[in-house]
Amino acid sequence: MSDYIRDGAAIYQKSFAIIRAEADLSRFAPEEEDVAVRMIHACGLVEAAAHFAFAPGFVTAARAALTAGAPILCDAEMVARGVTVARLPAGNEVLCALRRPEVPELAARLGTTRSAAAFELLRDRLEGSLIAIGNAPTALFHLLEMLAAGAPRPAAILGMPVGFVGAAESKEALSASGLGIPWAVVRGRLGGSAMTAAAVNAIARPGL
Amino acid sequence: MSDYIRDGAAIYQKSFAIIRAEADLSRFAPEEEDVAVRMIHACGLVEAAAHFAFAPGFVTAARAALTAGAPILCDAEMVARGVTVARLPAGNEVLCALRRPEVPELAARLGTTRSAAAFELLRDRLEGSLIAIGNAPTALFHLLEMLAAGAPRPAAILGMPVGFVGAAESKEALSASGLGIPWAVVRGRLGGSAMTAAAVNAIARPGL
């Protein structure tokens, strides 16, 4: 047991080398490949790469937004906590409204989940933001409804909710939305807060 | 898009029904099965169940610890944030020392990662605790070293770090440790903060 690697940077480097050796990343542009490697690192499954999809220009748009100081709007506290603040290029705010006290009543009034209702409370921060949805399909569905109804437009959307009910459908809806907002998704059931935060961290700063 | 399910409880129920229909849970005792279902729910992959392993009596020991007021000691903020406080039976503390200011210097002094060093700061909370390691193999290796050297004994250990370097080995070390402390692991590369928090949430309270 005493011979395990204890150097954090060395662990990252070796992990990323294993992922690049094993995963099929040939579909991706170079800047997408870096994001894909970190997402695989977060889930421990090289086969997940087959489900990643990026709209043209997504990484460039999302990175430019962060450089310009865009806030990162998350659907879950776990996503927000997974963002490495030290990597953010402009002291960007990382926001999640899920635990605000008005959310349960708002969700009941709107007839939806708390995760969906929480995005109503972020409406005034949508313009130019980076959206990071890694948990709740209803949050992604609700955001798409807000945007279709004319809400202010984010710079880019990470749509990566995980699960068995609505997750796949919400991500298909994002990639087929025709809103003209660059997106990244994990098709199907896979996704989650760790993969989503990992994607944000890769966008925030290339490399280790 | 307008016909998606908006009722949180209904989404959980339907998700768990899909998992029970698709996943092979036949290896598990009934109380382990509930934990396995929530762990699958967190990762979106029914095949993950093949990698779950529980020491005899793990769920009973972990649940009794929480009922008795044990703290939950986490290796990552994401794990801590994923624990649903409202499910905890005794207002249990959920602790993660990773961001304490003394951690970077301690890690440098010990020649290990910050995640490993952070467990040194929780030494006086180990006795009777529930350990929830979902991110860093080095945290699990270090904890095992502390225990082998006589540190106070936790009531149960969730060892579920994810990744490509040390994760599988650290979980094998836990399950082969012979410490007599009940454990649960996800063998191989899979694991992560979401699965670990989901396991804690299932242990904390059975059912939805």
Coordinates of C-alpha atoms in Angstrom, one line a residue:
Chain A
M1 CA 0.0 0.0 0.0
S2 CA 2.9 2.3 0.7
D3 CA 3.9 2.8 -3.0
Y4 CA 0.9 4.8 -4.2
I5 CA 1.5 8.1 -5.9
R6 CA 1.1 11.0 -3.5
D7 CA 1.8 14.0 -5.8
G8 CA -1.4 15.6 -7.0
A9 CA 0.0 17.0 -10.2
A10 CA 1.6 13.7 -11.1
I11 CA -1.7 11.9 -10.5
Y12 CA -3.5 14.2 -12.9
Q13 CA -0.8 13.9 -15.5
K14 CA -0.8 10.1 -15.4
S15 CA -4.6 10.0 -15.4
F16 CA -4.9 12.2 -18.4
A17 CA -2.3 10.1 -20.2
I18 CA -4.2 7.0 -19.6
I19 CA -7.4 8.6 -20.8
R20 CA -5.8 9.8 -24.0
A21 CA -4.3 6.4 -24.6
E22 CA -7.6 4.5 -24.1
A23 CA -10.4 6.9 -25.2
D24 CA -11.6 7.5 -28.7
L25 CA -11.3 11.2 -29.0
S26 CA -10.9 11.4 -32.8
R27 CA -14.2 13.1 -33.3
F28 CA -13.3 16.1 -31.3
A29 CA -11.5 19.4 -32.2
P30 CA -8.4 20.0 -30.1
E31 CA -10.1 22.4 -27.7
E32 CA -13.1 20.0 -27.3
E33 CA -10.6 17.1 -26.7
D34 CA -9.3 18.8 -23.5
V35 CA -12.8 19.2 -22.2
A36 CA -13.6 15.6 -23.0
V37 CA -10.5 14.4 -21.2
R38 CA -11.5 16.2 -18.0
M39 CA -15.1 14.9 -18.3
I40 CA -13.9 11.3 -18.6
H41 CA -11.5 11.9 -15.6
A42 CA -14.6 12.9 -13.5
C43 CA -16.6 9.8 -14.3
G44 CA -13.9 7.1 -14.6
L45 CA -15.3 5.7 -17.8
V46 CA -13.5 6.2 -21.1
E47 CA -16.6 4.9 -23.0
A48 CA -18.5 8.0 -21.9
A49 CA -16.8 9.9 -24.7
A50 CA -19.0 8.3 -27.3
H51 CA -21.9 10.3 -25.8
F52 CA -20.3 13.8 -25.7
A53 CA -21.4 16.3 -28.2
F54 CA -20.4 19.9 -28.8
A55 CA -22.1 22.5 -30.9
P56 CA -19.7 24.3 -33.3
G57 CA -17.8 27.0 -31.5
F58 CA -19.0 26.0 -28.0
V59 CA -15.6 25.9 -26.3
T60 CA -14.6 29.2 -27.8
A61 CA -17.8 30.9 -26.8
A62 CA -17.9 29.5 -23.3
R63 CA -14.2 30.4 -22.7
A64 CA -14.7 33.9 -24.1
A65 CA -17.7 34.4 -21.8
L66 CA -15.6 33.4 -18.7
T67 CA -12.7 35.7 -19.8
A68 CA -15.2 38.5 -20.1
G69 CA -16.3 37.9 -16.5
A70 CA -19.5 35.9 -17.1
P71 CA -21.2 34.3 -14.1
I72 CA -21.6 30.5 -14.0
L73 CA -25.2 29.5 -13.2
C74 CA -25.5 26.0 -11.8
D75 CA -28.6 23.9 -11.1
A76 CA -27.1 22.1 -8.1
E77 CA -24.8 22.9 -5.2
M78 CA -22.6 19.9 -6.2
V79 CA -21.9 21.5 -9.6
A80 CA -21.1 24.8 -8.0
R81 CA -18.8 23.2 -5.4
G82 CA -17.0 21.2 -8.2
V83 CA -15.9 24.4 -9.9
T84 CA -12.2 25.1 -9.1
V85 CA -12.4 28.8 -8.2
A86 CA -8.6 29.3 -8.7
R87 CA -9.0 28.3 -12.4
L88 CA -11.6 31.0 -13.2
P89 CA -10.1 33.7 -15.4
A90 CA -12.0 36.7 -14.0
G91 CA -13.1 36.0 -10.5
N92 CA -16.3 34.8 -12.0
E93 CA -19.3 34.3 -9.7
V94 CA -20.5 30.7 -9.3
L95 CA -24.2 30.8 -8.5
C96 CA -26.9 28.3 -7.6
A97 CA -30.3 29.5 -6.4
L98 CA -31.6 26.0 -5.3
R99 CA -31.4 26.6 -1.6
R100 CA -32.8 30.2 -1.6
P101 CA -35.7 30.2 0.9
E102 CA -38.3 31.3 -1.7
V103 CA -37.7 28.3 -4.0
P104 CA -40.1 25.7 -2.5
E105 CA -43.1 28.1 -2.7
L106 CA -42.1 29.2 -6.2
A107 CA -41.8 25.6 -7.3
A108 CA -45.3 24.8 -5.9
R109 CA -46.8 27.9 -7.6
L110 CA -45.2 27.1 -11.0
G111 CA -46.1 23.4 -10.6
T112 CA -42.5 22.2 -11.2
T113 CA -39.4 21.1 -9.4
R114 CA -37.3 23.2 -7.1
S115 CA -34.4 22.8 -9.5
A116 CA -36.5 24.3 -12.3
A117 CA -38.0 27.1 -10.2
A118 CA -34.5 28.1 -9.1
F119 CA -33.6 29.2 -12.6
E120 CA -36.5 31.8 -12.4
L121 CA -34.5 33.4 -9.6
L122 CA -31.4 33.7 -11.9
R123 CA -33.3 35.3 -14.8
D124 CA -31.6 38.7 -14.3
R125 CA -28.2 36.9 -14.5
L126 CA -28.8 34.9 -17.7
E127 CA -27.5 37.5 -20.2
G128 CA -24.1 36.4 -21.4
S129 CA -23.8 33.7 -18.6
L130 CA -22.3 30.2 -18.8
I131 CA -25.1 27.8 -17.8
A132 CA -23.9 24.5 -16.0
I133 CA -26.8 22.0 -15.6
G134 CA -25.5 18.7 -14.3
N135 CA -28.3 17.3 -12.2
A136 CA -31.9 18.1 -13.0
P137 CA -33.5 17.5 -16.4
T138 CA -36.4 19.7 -15.3
A139 CA -34.0 22.6 -14.8
L140 CA -32.8 22.3 -18.4
F141 CA -36.4 21.9 -19.8
H142 CA -37.5 25.0 -17.8
L143 CA -34.5 27.0 -19.0
L144 CA -35.3 26.1 -22.6
E145 CA -38.9 27.3 -22.0
M146 CA -37.7 30.5 -20.5
L147 CA -35.4 31.1 -23.5
A148 CA -38.1 30.2 -26.1
A149 CA -40.3 32.8 -24.3
G150 CA -37.7 35.5 -24.8
A151 CA -35.6 35.4 -21.6
P152 CA -32.1 37.0 -21.8
R153 CA -29.6 34.8 -23.7
P154 CA -26.7 33.0 -22.1
A155 CA -23.4 32.8 -23.9
A156 CA -23.3 29.0 -23.8
I157 CA -25.1 26.1 -22.1
L158 CA -23.6 22.9 -20.6
G159 CA -26.6 20.5 -20.5
M160 CA -25.4 17.4 -18.7
P161 CA -28.2 16.2 -16.3
V162 CA -27.9 12.5 -15.4
G163 CA -30.6 9.9 -15.0
F164 CA -33.4 7.8 -16.1
V165 CA -36.4 10.1 -16.5
G166 CA -36.1 13.1 -18.8
A167 CA -32.4 13.4 -18.8
A168 CA -31.9 12.1 -22.4
E169 CA -34.9 14.0 -23.6
S170 CA -33.9 17.3 -22.1
K171 CA -30.5 17.1 -23.7
E172 CA -32.0 16.2 -27.1
A173 CA -34.2 19.2 -26.7
L174 CA -31.2 21.5 -26.0
S175 CA -29.2 20.2 -29.0
A176 CA -32.3 20.5 -31.3
S177 CA -33.5 23.8 -29.9
G178 CA -32.3 26.0 -32.7
L179 CA -31.8 28.9 -30.3
G180 CA -28.4 29.6 -31.7
I181 CA -26.7 29.4 -28.3
P182 CA -23.7 27.1 -28.3
W183 CA -24.2 24.0 -26.2
A184 CA -22.4 20.9 -25.0
V185 CA -24.3 17.7 -23.9
V186 CA -23.7 14.2 -22.8
R187 CA -26.4 12.3 -24.7
G188 CA -28.4 9.6 -23.0
R189 CA -28.5 8.8 -19.3
L190 CA -24.9 9.7 -18.4
G191 CA -23.9 13.1 -17.1
G192 CA -23.8 14.5 -13.6
S193 CA -22.4 17.2 -11.4
A194 CA -18.9 16.0 -11.5
M195 CA -18.7 15.8 -15.3
T196 CA -20.3 19.2 -15.6
A197 CA -18.0 20.9 -13.1
A198 CA -15.0 19.2 -14.9
A199 CA -16.2 20.7 -18.2
V200 CA -16.4 24.1 -16.6
N201 CA -12.9 23.7 -15.2
A202 CA -11.5 22.7 -18.6
I203 CA -13.1 25.7 -20.2
A204 CA -11.9 28.0 -17.5
R205 CA -8.2 27.2 -18.2
P206 CA -6.6 24.8 -20.6
G207 CA -4.0 22.3 -19.4
L208 CA -3.4 20.9 -15.9
Chain B
M1 CA -41.1 19.5 -24.8
S2 CA -44.2 20.5 -22.7
D3 CA -45.0 16.9 -21.5
Y4 CA -42.1 16.2 -19.3
I5 CA -42.7 15.1 -15.7
R6 CA -42.5 18.1 -13.3
D7 CA -43.2 16.3 -10.0
G8 CA -40.0 15.6 -8.1
A9 CA -41.3 12.6 -6.2
A10 CA -42.9 11.1 -9.3
I11 CA -39.5 11.4 -11.1
Y12 CA -37.8 9.6 -8.3
Q13 CA -40.4 6.8 -8.2
K14 CA -40.2 6.3 -12.0
S15 CA -36.4 6.4 -12.0
F16 CA -36.2 3.8 -9.2
A17 CA -38.7 1.6 -11.0
I18 CA -36.6 1.7 -14.2
I19 CA -33.5 0.9 -12.2
R20 CA -35.1 -2.1 -10.5
A21 CA -36.4 -3.4 -13.8
E22 CA -33.1 -3.1 -15.6
A23 CA -30.3 -3.6 -13.0
D24 CA -29.1 -7.0 -11.8
L25 CA -29.5 -6.6 -8.0
S26 CA -29.8 -10.2 -7.2
R27 CA -26.5 -10.4 -5.4
F28 CA -27.6 -7.9 -2.8
A29 CA -29.4 -8.2 0.6
P30 CA -32.6 -6.1 0.7
E31 CA -31.0 -3.2 2.6
E32 CA -28.0 -3.2 0.3
E33 CA -30.4 -3.2 -2.7
D34 CA -31.8 0.2 -1.6
V35 CA -28.4 1.7 -1.4
A36 CA -27.4 0.2 -4.8
V37 CA -30.5 1.7 -6.4
R38 CA -29.7 5.2 -5.3
M39 CA -26.0 4.8 -6.3
I40 CA -27.2 3.8 -9.8
H41 CA -29.6 6.7 -9.9
A42 CA -26.6 9.0 -9.2
C43 CA -24.5 7.8 -12.1
G44 CA -27.1 6.9 -14.8
L45 CA -25.5 3.5 -15.4
V46 CA -27.3 0.3 -14.4
E47 CA -24.2 -1.7 -15.3
A48 CA -22.3 0.0 -12.4
A49 CA -24.1 -2.4 -10.0
A50 CA -21.7 -5.2 -11.0
H51 CA -18.9 -3.2 -9.3
F52 CA -20.6 -2.6 -6.0
A53 CA -19.5 -4.6 -3.0
F54 CA -20.6 -4.4 0.7
A55 CA -19.0 -6.0 3.7
P56 CA -21.4 -8.1 5.8
G57 CA -23.3 -5.9 8.1
F58 CA -22.2 -2.6 6.4
V59 CA -25.6 -1.0 6.0
T60 CA -26.8 -1.9 9.5
A61 CA -23.6 -0.6 11.0
A62 CA -23.6 2.6 9.0
R63 CA -27.3 3.3 9.7
A64 CA -26.9 2.6 13.4
A65 CA -24.0 5.0 13.5
L66 CA -26.0 7.8 11.9
T67 CA -28.9 7.1 14.2
A68 CA -26.6 7.4 17.2
G69 CA -25.5 10.8 15.9
A70 CA -22.2 10.0 14.2
P71 CA -20.6 12.7 12.0
I72 CA -20.1 12.1 8.3
L73 CA -16.5 12.7 7.3
C74 CA -16.1 13.5 3.6
D75 CA -13.0 13.9 1.4
A76 CA -14.5 16.4 -0.9
E77 CA -16.9 19.4 -0.7
M78 CA -18.9 17.8 -3.5
V79 CA -19.6 14.7 -1.4
A80 CA -20.6 16.9 1.6
R81 CA -22.9 19.0 -0.6
G82 CA -24.6 15.9 -2.0
V83 CA -25.7 14.7 1.4
T84 CA -29.4 15.6 1.9
V85 CA -29.4 17.1 5.4
A86 CA -33.1 16.6 5.8
R87 CA -32.7 12.8 5.6
L88 CA -30.2 12.6 8.4
P89 CA -31.7 11.0 11.5
A90 CA -29.9 12.9 14.3
G91 CA -28.9 16.3 12.9
N92 CA -25.5 14.7 12.1
E93 CA -22.6 16.9 11.2
V94 CA -21.3 16.6 7.7
L95 CA -17.6 17.6 7.7
C96 CA -14.9 18.1 5.1
A97 CA -11.6 19.6 6.1
L98 CA -10.2 20.0 2.6
R99 CA -10.5 23.8 2.4
R100 CA -9.2 24.5 5.9
P101 CA -6.3 27.0 5.6
E102 CA -3.7 24.8 7.2
V103 CA -4.2 22.0 4.7
P104 CA -1.8 23.0 1.9
E105 CA 1.1 23.4 4.3
L106 CA 0.3 20.1 6.1
A107 CA 0.1 18.3 2.8
A108 CA 3.5 19.7 1.8
R109 CA 5.0 18.6 5.1
L110 CA 3.5 15.1 4.9
G111 CA 4.5 14.8 1.3
T112 CA 1.0 13.9 0.2
T113 CA -2.1 15.4 -1.4
R114 CA -4.3 17.9 0.3
S115 CA -7.2 15.4 0.3
A116 CA -5.0 13.0 2.3
A117 CA -3.7 15.6 4.7
A118 CA -7.3 16.8 5.4
F119 CA -8.1 13.6 7.1
E120 CA -5.3 14.3 9.7
L121 CA -7.4 17.3 10.7
L122 CA -10.4 15.0 11.3
R123 CA -8.5 12.6 13.5
D124 CA -10.4 13.6 16.6
R125 CA -13.7 12.9 14.9
L126 CA -12.9 9.5 13.5
E127 CA -14.2 7.5 16.5
G128 CA -17.6 6.0 15.5
S129 CA -17.9 8.2 12.4
L130 CA -19.2 7.3 9.0
I131 CA -16.4 7.9 6.4
A132 CA -17.5 9.0 2.9
I133 CA -14.6 9.1 0.4
G134 CA -15.8 9.7 -3.1
N135 CA -13.1 11.5 -4.8
A136 CA -9.4 11.0 -3.8
P137 CA -7.7 7.6 -3.7
T138 CA -4.9 9.2 -1.6
A139 CA -7.5 10.1 1.1
L140 CA -8.5 6.5 1.3
F141 CA -5.0 5.2 1.3
H142 CA -4.0 7.7 4.0
L143 CA -7.0 6.9 6.2
L144 CA -6.0 3.2 6.0
E145 CA -2.5 4.1 7.1
M146 CA -3.8 6.1 10.0
L147 CA -6.0 3.2 11.1
A148 CA -3.3 0.7 10.7
A149 CA -1.2 2.9 13.0
G150 CA -3.9 2.9 15.7
A151 CA -6.1 5.9 14.9
P152 CA -9.6 5.9 16.4
R153 CA -12.0 3.6 14.6
P154 CA -14.9 4.8 12.4
A155 CA -18.1 2.8 12.5
A156 CA -18.2 2.2 8.7
I157 CA -16.3 3.3 5.6
L158 CA -17.7 4.2 2.2
G159 CA -14.7 3.9 -0.1
M160 CA -15.8 5.1 -3.6
P161 CA -13.0 7.3 -5.1
V162 CA -13.2 7.6 -8.9
G163 CA -10.5 7.5 -11.5
F164 CA -7.6 6.1 -13.3
V165 CA -4.6 6.3 -10.9
G166 CA -4.9 4.6 -7.5
A167 CA -8.7 4.4 -7.3
A168 CA -9.1 0.7 -7.9
E169 CA -6.1 -0.1 -5.8
S170 CA -7.3 2.0 -2.8
K171 CA -10.6 0.3 -2.8
E172 CA -9.0 -3.2 -3.0
A173 CA -6.8 -2.1 0.0
L174 CA -9.9 -1.1 1.9
S175 CA -11.8 -4.4 1.2
A176 CA -8.7 -6.4 2.0
S177 CA -7.6 -4.4 5.1
G178 CA -8.8 -6.9 7.7
L179 CA -9.5 -4.0 10.1
G180 CA -12.9 -5.3 10.9
I181 CA -14.6 -2.0 10.0
P182 CA -17.6 -2.6 7.7
W183 CA -17.0 -1.1 4.3
A184 CA -18.7 -0.5 1.0
V185 CA -16.8 0.0 -2.3
V186 CA -17.3 0.5 -6.0
R187 CA -14.6 -1.8 -7.5
G188 CA -12.4 -0.5 -10.3
R189 CA -12.5 3.0 -11.8
L190 CA -16.1 4.0 -11.2
G191 CA -17.2 5.9 -8.1
G192 CA -17.4 9.5 -7.4
S193 CA -18.9 12.1 -5.2
A194 CA -22.5 11.7 -6.5
M195 CA -22.6 8.0 -5.9
T196 CA -21.0 8.4 -2.5
A197 CA -23.5 11.0 -1.4
A198 CA -26.3 8.9 -2.8
A199 CA -25.1 6.0 -0.7
V200 CA -25.1 8.2 2.4
N201 CA -28.6 9.4 1.6
A202 CA -29.9 5.8 1.3
I203 CA -28.3 4.8 4.5
A204 CA -29.6 7.8 6.3
R205 CA -33.2 7.0 5.5
P206 CA -34.7 4.0 3.6
G207 CA -37.3 4.7 0.8
L208 CA -38.0 7.8 -1.2

